[in-house]
Structure formats: C-alpha cells, structure tokens
Amino acid sequence: MKGINRARTGLAGAVATFTILALAACGGGGSDTAGDGGDTGDGGSDLIRVGFSQLGAESGWRTANTESVKESLSADNGFDLTFVDAQQKQENQIKALRDFVAQDVDVIAFSPVIETGWDEVLQEIKDSGIPVVLVDRTVDTTVDDPFVTWIGADFKAEGTTAGEWVAENAPDAKIFELQGTLGSGAQVDREEGFGEVVGDQIIGKASGNFTRAEGKTAVEAALQAYPDMTMIFTHNDDMGLGAIEAIEAAGKVPGKDIQIVSVDGVRDGLQALVDKKFNFVVECNPVFGDQLAELITKVADGEDVPKETIVIDKAFDQTITQADVDARAY
Ligand code: GYE
C-alpha cells in the first residue's frame, strides 16, 4: 500500500543517537549469511555483502547521498558493497536487483526511482529470502511485507513546511509548481503536503525530473504559459537553479519578480538563498550513510529494527549567512 512515510513515528531520537556500535558489531563476525564467499577477491568472508541500487546521479542531493552511502558501507566498516547507478531508469534498477538475487548478497538496499512497478521483482527477492532495506524513497506495492525497514525523509512534512512559509510570507503569490520525477515518493508527497496548505494559490504545474536542465526547460515553458506567476515552488534545488537561469534569460529577477521556494538545501541551493535568488529552502538531509550502515548490520544479523527511520530536516530563509553556506558539507 501507499508509502510508509505517511505514518510518522517520531523516530528522530533513534536517528540522532547513532553510534559506532554498528561498526563494532559487524567487525565481530558479520552476518550469518556472509560466509558464503565474497566476489571481490578481498577474502572478506566476514564482510556483509550488500547490493545497493542507487536510482541515479540527477542532483546535488543524490551525489551527496551516494558519497555518504559509499563512505559508510566501506570494507573498513565491514561491508562488501556492490553499488549500481540506475541513471533514473526503473528497468536498470530491476535488472540490478535481479543481479543481486543471482549473487545471493546478504542484504539488498535500494532507492526506488518511482513508487510503482516493483511487484514482480519484490516478490522474487522475497522468494529468495534476501532482506530488503528501502532507502530514501518509498514503494507502492501489492507484495506483502516487501521490506524490513526504510530510512528517509518525511517528504510530506517538507511540502507542508514550504507551504506554511508561503501562507505566512506570500499569501497572494501565484505559484507554479516545479515537480520532481512524476510518480516518485518525493514528488507525490511534497506536492501533497504543499497542496494541503496553499493549493488554491497554484496556477500551474510541470515536472523537471529533479534535474537542472529539465527544470530550466520546464520554467522557460511556464514563463510563456503563466505570465502572471510570481512564485515557483520547486521540489529540489537543482531544478530551482535551472529556474533561475530561465527567469534571468527572460529579463526577470529571481527572488523578487518571481520568488523561489525550494527543497534540499545543498550548498548551491543555500548559496542562491544568500544571493537572494531563492527565498526559502526546506532541508532534505542526504547524509545518512552511517544510520543506513547500522540498520543493514542489524538486518544482516537478524536483529530487530524499526520499520522506519525518519531523517531530520531543518529549513532556511534569507537570514542564512555566507559562513553557513561555506560550512555546508555538501
Ligand atoms: O530531493 C532530489 C533528488 O528522493 C529526497 O531526489 C530525494 C530527492 C531529492 O533528486 O534532489
């Protein structure tokens, strides 16, 4: 059924209290299925063999998330990671997942590019007995109990936070909504959260697929279609940065003539906020590799884990300073 991120369980405490306990645990013997031979030739029979299907490299958020995952799921930390980038194509992800089953990895982790279309492969994984850890985005499937645990952000709350800022600061704005990849958990839930607060201010919507280039193209078209727009709500910073280019090329001033409210908070997005081209940014924190490593270790060891772990987000307005931006890790 619909994404698990709809039910908030207040697991923030668990997230914040991550320690290096997990690393000690996996160093001390790993999983009970890890002894069946690694394929990396590093003699890592104690390593936990993880197949991770990343959905792509479409945004600054994704790049930071990939770095965090790779850094945490390292051999030094007790993992034998097979990482595959799907280039935003579901068929590539399905192929990678089937390969992981064929390799009989200990744990499969993946960030689903969209919510639907996973029934068959999730059933195959379930039949193989390999546990699934869902990362970042959610699935909508008929398969019963398709994953052990999910870690990611509360996308709906991010949309709500953005909407509340608009309701408070720009209640007359005419908003064009720049959507992420259609059918992705991040798009569906951010749109829902935002729409519940200021839906009546939205005059048009189109997808920019979470990339700067497609965001720019979508806004070029929107400037023609909705000449009275005064605000863009973009589902991520990269598309917002593309929007800035389109707005400036049209002779308008981003942040003034057309305000921009964004989600993510990568360094380039926060820089746009300092430069007064973005007006408000809701953070979506991509740096949760350590928490993922802890979860995977427990799953491989057959220990109980929470069904979901919500990564904590903040929000930023134009009072942010250049020093804040320079200190940003991603
Ligand atoms: O906001 C966007 C990325 O799923 C949270 O995907 C993620 C989103 C993120 O492309 O920049």
Short mmCIF file of C-alpha atoms and ligand atoms in Angstrom, two decimals:
data_model
loop_
_atom_site.label_atom_id
_atom_site.label_comp_id
_atom_site.label_asym_id
_atom_site.label_seq_id
_atom_site.Cartn_x
_atom_site.Cartn_y
_atom_site.Cartn_z
CA MET A 1 0.00 0.00 0.00
CA LYS A 2 0.90 3.63 -0.12
CA GLY A 3 4.25 4.83 1.19
CA ILE A 4 5.19 4.19 4.74
CA ASN A 5 6.33 7.77 5.11
CA ARG A 6 2.76 8.77 5.64
CA ALA A 7 2.87 7.40 9.14
CA ARG A 8 5.24 9.39 11.28
CA THR A 9 6.54 7.57 14.26
CA GLY A 10 8.81 10.08 15.89
CA LEU A 11 11.99 8.06 15.49
CA ALA A 12 14.13 11.14 15.48
CA GLY A 13 15.73 10.11 18.75
CA ALA A 14 16.87 6.83 17.30
CA VAL A 15 18.34 8.64 14.32
CA ALA A 16 20.20 11.15 16.38
CA THR A 17 21.70 8.61 18.73
CA PHE A 18 23.59 6.56 16.15
CA THR A 19 26.97 5.49 17.47
CA ILE A 20 29.81 3.38 16.17
CA LEU A 21 28.20 0.39 17.84
CA ALA A 22 27.23 -0.95 14.45
CA LEU A 23 30.80 -0.99 13.28
CA ALA A 24 31.86 -2.98 16.31
CA ALA A 25 29.06 -5.43 15.70
CA CYS A 26 29.90 -6.16 12.09
CA GLY A 27 33.61 -6.37 12.82
CA GLY A 28 32.84 -9.07 15.30
CA GLY A 29 31.59 -11.70 12.89
CA GLY A 30 29.20 -10.15 10.43
CA SER A 31 26.05 -11.85 9.33
CA ASP A 32 25.28 -15.50 9.37
CA THR A 33 24.93 -15.50 5.63
CA ALA A 34 28.13 -13.63 4.88
CA GLY A 35 30.34 -16.66 4.91
CA ASP A 36 29.34 -17.99 1.54
CA GLY A 37 32.13 -16.33 -0.34
CA GLY A 38 32.52 -12.74 -1.43
CA ASP A 39 33.10 -11.99 -5.09
CA THR A 40 35.55 -9.17 -4.69
CA GLY A 41 38.54 -11.31 -4.03
CA ASP A 42 39.38 -9.49 -0.83
CA GLY A 43 38.98 -12.54 1.32
CA GLY A 44 36.07 -10.81 3.01
CA SER A 45 34.08 -13.75 4.28
CA ASP A 46 33.23 -11.72 7.38
CA LEU A 47 32.06 -8.78 5.37
CA ILE A 48 28.36 -8.14 4.93
CA ARG A 49 27.62 -8.41 1.22
CA VAL A 50 25.31 -5.56 0.24
CA GLY A 51 23.81 -4.86 -3.17
CA PHE A 52 22.82 -1.20 -3.38
CA SER A 53 20.79 0.07 -6.33
CA GLN A 54 21.06 3.85 -6.38
CA LEU A 55 18.45 5.46 -8.62
CA GLY A 56 20.74 7.90 -10.40
CA ALA A 57 23.04 10.90 -10.14
CA GLU A 58 20.46 13.51 -11.07
CA SER A 59 21.04 16.11 -8.36
CA GLY A 60 23.40 17.53 -5.77
CA TRP A 61 21.32 15.72 -3.17
CA ARG A 62 21.86 12.38 -4.91
CA THR A 63 25.61 12.92 -5.25
CA ALA A 64 25.90 13.70 -1.54
CA ASN A 65 23.75 10.69 -0.67
CA THR A 66 25.88 8.36 -2.82
CA GLU A 67 29.07 9.66 -1.20
CA SER A 68 27.63 9.14 2.25
CA VAL A 69 26.44 5.60 1.45
CA LYS A 70 29.76 4.57 -0.10
CA GLU A 71 31.78 6.05 2.74
CA SER A 72 29.73 4.24 5.37
CA LEU A 73 29.37 0.90 3.58
CA SER A 74 33.13 0.53 3.15
CA ALA A 75 35.24 -2.58 3.59
CA ASP A 76 36.91 -0.95 6.61
CA ASN A 77 33.48 -0.71 8.17
CA GLY A 78 32.73 -4.37 7.45
CA PHE A 79 30.85 -4.25 4.14
CA ASP A 80 31.37 -5.72 0.70
CA LEU A 81 29.33 -3.24 -1.33
CA THR A 82 28.15 -3.70 -4.90
CA PHE A 83 26.89 -0.26 -5.95
CA VAL A 84 24.92 0.20 -9.18
CA ASP A 85 23.68 3.55 -10.56
CA ALA A 86 20.40 3.14 -12.49
CA GLN A 87 20.55 6.50 -14.28
CA GLN A 88 16.95 7.26 -13.30
CA LYS A 89 15.62 4.23 -15.21
CA GLN A 90 13.42 1.74 -13.42
CA GLU A 91 14.37 -1.09 -15.79
CA ASN A 92 18.02 -0.61 -14.82
CA GLN A 93 17.08 -0.85 -11.16
CA ILE A 94 15.05 -4.01 -11.72
CA LYS A 95 17.99 -5.58 -13.55
CA ALA A 96 20.38 -4.64 -10.73
CA LEU A 97 18.01 -6.10 -8.15
CA ARG A 98 17.80 -9.37 -10.09
CA ASP A 99 21.60 -9.46 -10.32
CA PHE A 100 21.80 -9.05 -6.54
CA VAL A 101 19.47 -12.01 -6.12
CA ALA A 102 21.63 -14.07 -8.50
CA GLN A 103 24.71 -13.07 -6.48
CA ASP A 104 22.89 -14.10 -3.31
CA VAL A 105 24.01 -10.98 -1.42
CA ASP A 106 23.24 -10.77 2.29
CA VAL A 107 21.15 -7.61 2.08
CA ILE A 108 19.59 -5.68 -0.81
CA ALA A 109 19.22 -1.92 -0.41
CA PHE A 110 17.65 0.37 -2.99
CA SER A 111 16.23 3.83 -3.64
CA PRO A 112 13.22 3.31 -5.90
CA VAL A 113 13.04 5.91 -8.67
CA ILE A 114 9.23 5.78 -8.68
CA GLU A 115 6.75 4.18 -6.29
CA THR A 116 5.00 1.63 -8.51
CA GLY A 117 6.10 -1.21 -10.80
CA TRP A 118 8.09 -3.25 -8.29
CA ASP A 119 5.62 -6.07 -7.54
CA GLU A 120 7.29 -8.77 -9.60
CA VAL A 121 10.88 -8.12 -8.59
CA LEU A 122 9.99 -7.57 -4.94
CA GLN A 123 8.23 -10.94 -4.96
CA GLU A 124 11.32 -12.55 -6.49
CA ILE A 125 13.52 -11.04 -3.81
CA LYS A 126 11.11 -12.15 -1.13
CA ASP A 127 11.15 -15.70 -2.51
CA SER A 128 14.96 -15.64 -2.38
CA GLY A 129 14.84 -14.81 1.33
CA ILE A 130 17.19 -11.82 0.97
CA PRO A 131 16.09 -8.95 3.22
CA VAL A 132 15.39 -5.56 1.65
CA VAL A 133 16.30 -2.20 3.13
CA LEU A 134 14.47 0.65 1.41
CA VAL A 135 16.45 3.87 1.14
CA ASP A 136 15.22 7.44 0.62
CA ARG A 137 12.10 6.91 -1.49
CA THR A 138 9.12 4.64 -0.92
CA VAL A 139 7.26 1.91 -2.82
CA ASP A 140 3.61 1.27 -3.51
CA THR A 141 3.25 -2.50 -3.98
CA THR A 142 0.84 -5.39 -3.62
CA VAL A 143 3.61 -7.59 -2.19
CA ASP A 144 3.07 -8.28 1.48
CA ASP A 145 5.80 -7.09 3.82
CA PRO A 146 8.17 -6.25 0.94
CA PHE A 147 10.99 -4.73 3.01
CA VAL A 148 12.38 -5.00 6.51
CA THR A 149 12.98 -1.32 7.09
CA TRP A 150 13.00 2.07 5.37
CA ILE A 151 15.19 5.11 6.03
CA GLY A 152 14.49 8.51 4.50
CA ALA A 153 12.94 11.92 4.97
CA ASP A 154 9.34 12.88 5.60
CA PHE A 155 8.61 14.34 2.16
CA LYS A 156 5.08 15.32 3.01
CA ALA A 157 6.26 17.32 6.01
CA GLU A 158 8.80 19.05 3.74
CA GLY A 159 5.99 20.14 1.44
CA THR A 160 3.92 21.29 4.38
CA THR A 161 6.81 23.35 5.79
CA ALA A 162 7.26 25.04 2.40
CA GLY A 163 3.52 25.71 2.21
CA GLU A 164 3.42 27.21 5.68
CA TRP A 165 6.20 29.66 4.79
CA VAL A 166 4.24 30.72 1.70
CA ALA A 167 0.98 31.10 3.65
CA GLU A 168 2.78 33.32 6.14
CA ASN A 169 5.02 35.33 3.81
CA ALA A 170 3.40 35.39 0.39
CA PRO A 171 -0.31 34.66 0.74
CA ASP A 172 -1.08 36.36 -2.59
CA ALA A 173 1.62 34.65 -4.62
CA LYS A 174 0.61 32.95 -7.85
CA ILE A 175 2.56 29.74 -7.78
CA PHE A 176 3.97 27.50 -10.48
CA GLU A 177 4.93 24.11 -9.03
CA LEU A 178 8.05 22.51 -10.49
CA GLN A 179 7.58 18.84 -9.75
CA GLY A 180 10.22 16.16 -9.35
CA THR A 181 10.17 12.84 -11.19
CA LEU A 182 6.48 12.07 -11.63
CA GLY A 183 5.37 9.11 -9.56
CA SER A 184 8.35 9.27 -7.19
CA GLY A 185 7.69 9.35 -3.47
CA ALA A 186 9.50 12.67 -3.21
CA GLN A 187 7.26 14.26 -5.86
CA VAL A 188 3.97 12.74 -4.74
CA ASP A 189 4.38 13.57 -1.06
CA ARG A 190 5.94 17.03 -1.39
CA GLU A 191 3.11 18.00 -3.72
CA GLU A 192 0.53 16.64 -1.32
CA GLY A 193 1.99 18.41 1.73
CA PHE A 194 2.36 21.74 -0.08
CA GLY A 195 -1.03 21.50 -1.76
CA GLU A 196 -2.82 20.89 1.51
CA VAL A 197 -1.61 24.27 2.79
CA VAL A 198 -1.60 26.59 -0.25
CA GLY A 199 -3.12 24.52 -3.06
CA ASP A 200 -5.50 27.32 -4.02
CA GLN A 201 -2.55 29.55 -4.92
CA ILE A 202 -1.15 27.13 -7.52
CA ILE A 203 -1.75 28.25 -11.11
CA GLY A 204 0.22 25.55 -12.96
CA LYS A 205 2.49 22.52 -12.58
CA ALA A 206 5.05 20.64 -14.66
CA SER A 207 7.86 18.19 -13.98
CA GLY A 208 11.56 18.94 -14.29
CA ASN A 209 12.56 15.37 -13.32
CA PHE A 210 14.76 16.68 -10.47
CA THR A 211 17.48 17.91 -12.88
CA ARG A 212 18.77 21.41 -13.52
CA ALA A 213 18.45 21.12 -17.32
CA GLU A 214 14.88 19.86 -17.30
CA GLY A 215 13.94 22.35 -14.60
CA LYS A 216 15.18 25.16 -16.81
CA THR A 217 13.20 23.89 -19.81
CA ALA A 218 10.04 23.50 -17.75
CA VAL A 219 10.32 27.06 -16.44
CA GLU A 220 11.00 28.50 -19.88
CA ALA A 221 7.68 27.00 -20.98
CA ALA A 222 5.92 28.07 -17.78
CA LEU A 223 7.02 31.70 -18.21
CA GLN A 224 5.13 31.66 -21.51
CA ALA A 225 2.13 29.72 -20.25
CA TYR A 226 1.70 31.56 -16.93
CA PRO A 227 2.92 35.15 -17.41
CA ASP A 228 1.29 36.20 -14.14
CA MET A 229 3.26 33.77 -11.96
CA THR A 230 5.04 35.38 -9.01
CA MET A 231 6.48 32.29 -7.33
CA ILE A 232 7.93 28.88 -8.10
CA PHE A 233 7.75 26.03 -5.64
CA THR A 234 10.41 23.61 -6.81
CA HIS A 235 10.70 20.05 -5.48
CA ASN A 236 14.51 20.33 -5.41
CA ASP A 237 17.35 22.86 -5.56
CA ASP A 238 18.76 21.68 -8.88
CA MET A 239 15.53 22.43 -10.74
CA GLY A 240 15.37 25.76 -8.89
CA LEU A 241 18.85 26.61 -10.14
CA GLY A 242 17.66 25.83 -13.65
CA ALA A 243 14.66 28.07 -12.98
CA ILE A 244 16.99 30.96 -12.07
CA GLU A 245 18.66 30.67 -15.47
CA ALA A 246 15.31 30.68 -17.27
CA ILE A 247 13.97 33.64 -15.25
CA GLU A 248 17.09 35.74 -15.81
CA ALA A 249 17.10 34.91 -19.52
CA ALA A 250 13.53 36.25 -19.64
CA GLY A 251 14.72 39.55 -18.13
CA LYS A 252 13.14 38.98 -14.72
CA VAL A 253 14.72 38.94 -11.29
CA PRO A 254 14.62 35.61 -9.40
CA GLY A 255 13.82 36.07 -5.72
CA LYS A 256 11.95 39.35 -6.44
CA ASP A 257 9.80 39.28 -9.59
CA ILE A 258 9.50 35.55 -9.17
CA GLN A 259 10.18 34.16 -5.72
CA ILE A 260 11.60 30.65 -5.38
CA VAL A 261 10.82 28.19 -2.60
CA SER A 262 12.87 25.01 -2.75
CA VAL A 263 13.64 21.70 -1.07
CA ASP A 264 17.02 20.03 -0.35
CA GLY A 265 19.48 22.62 0.97
CA VAL A 266 22.57 21.55 -0.95
CA ARG A 267 25.37 24.13 -0.95
CA ASP A 268 24.40 25.61 -4.35
CA GLY A 269 20.82 25.98 -3.16
CA LEU A 270 21.86 27.73 0.04
CA GLN A 271 24.21 29.95 -1.98
CA ALA A 272 21.19 31.01 -4.06
CA LEU A 273 19.44 31.87 -0.78
CA VAL A 274 22.37 34.06 0.37
CA ASP A 275 22.38 35.66 -3.08
CA LYS A 276 18.65 36.41 -2.57
CA LYS A 277 17.64 34.41 -5.66
CA PHE A 278 15.94 31.71 -3.56
CA ASN A 279 13.57 32.86 -0.82
CA PHE A 280 13.14 29.78 1.35
CA VAL A 281 14.67 26.30 1.42
CA VAL A 282 13.40 23.25 3.29
CA GLU A 283 16.25 20.91 4.03
CA CYS A 284 16.27 17.27 2.98
CA ASN A 285 19.35 15.74 4.57
CA PRO A 286 21.13 13.18 2.31
CA VAL A 287 23.88 12.30 4.77
CA PHE A 288 22.52 9.20 6.49
CA GLY A 289 25.04 6.57 5.40
CA ASP A 290 26.04 5.83 8.99
CA GLN A 291 22.46 5.19 10.04
CA LEU A 292 21.96 3.01 6.97
CA ALA A 293 25.08 1.03 7.84
CA GLU A 294 23.77 0.45 11.34
CA LEU A 295 20.40 -0.74 10.02
CA ILE A 296 21.96 -3.06 7.44
CA THR A 297 24.22 -4.60 10.04
CA LYS A 298 21.31 -5.33 12.30
CA VAL A 299 19.23 -6.71 9.45
CA ALA A 300 22.08 -8.99 8.37
CA ASP A 301 22.43 -10.20 11.96
CA GLY A 302 18.70 -10.87 12.19
CA GLU A 303 18.23 -8.25 14.90
CA ASP A 304 15.04 -6.24 15.27
CA VAL A 305 14.99 -2.85 13.58
CA PRO A 306 12.33 -0.13 13.49
CA LYS A 307 10.06 -0.31 10.43
CA GLU A 308 11.06 3.23 9.53
CA THR A 309 13.70 5.79 10.38
CA ILE A 310 12.94 9.42 9.57
CA VAL A 311 15.95 11.60 8.85
CA ILE A 312 15.62 15.01 10.48
CA ASP A 313 15.27 18.13 8.31
CA LYS A 314 15.60 21.84 9.03
CA ALA A 315 14.60 24.90 6.97
CA PHE A 316 16.42 28.08 5.95
CA ASP A 317 15.37 31.61 4.99
CA GLN A 318 17.39 34.54 3.67
CA THR A 319 18.89 35.25 7.09
CA ILE A 320 21.38 32.46 6.37
CA THR A 321 24.97 33.77 6.04
CA GLN A 322 27.81 33.10 3.63
CA ALA A 323 29.66 31.43 6.50
CA ASP A 324 26.76 28.98 6.91
CA VAL A 325 26.97 28.15 3.23
CA ASP A 326 30.75 27.74 3.30
CA ALA A 327 30.43 25.37 6.26
CA ARG A 328 27.90 23.18 4.46
CA ALA A 329 29.27 19.67 3.98
CA TYR A 330 27.52 19.01 0.66
O1 GYE B 1 15.15 15.90 -3.02
C1 GYE B 1 16.21 15.35 -5.08
C2 GYE B 1 16.65 14.05 -5.60
O2 GYE B 1 14.49 11.47 -3.23
C3 GYE B 1 14.92 13.01 -1.49
O3 GYE B 1 15.74 13.11 -5.09
C4 GYE B 1 15.25 12.57 -2.85
C5 GYE B 1 15.15 13.63 -3.92
C6 GYE B 1 15.88 14.93 -3.68
O4 GYE B 1 16.84 14.02 -6.93
O5 GYE B 1 17.17 16.33 -5.19
#
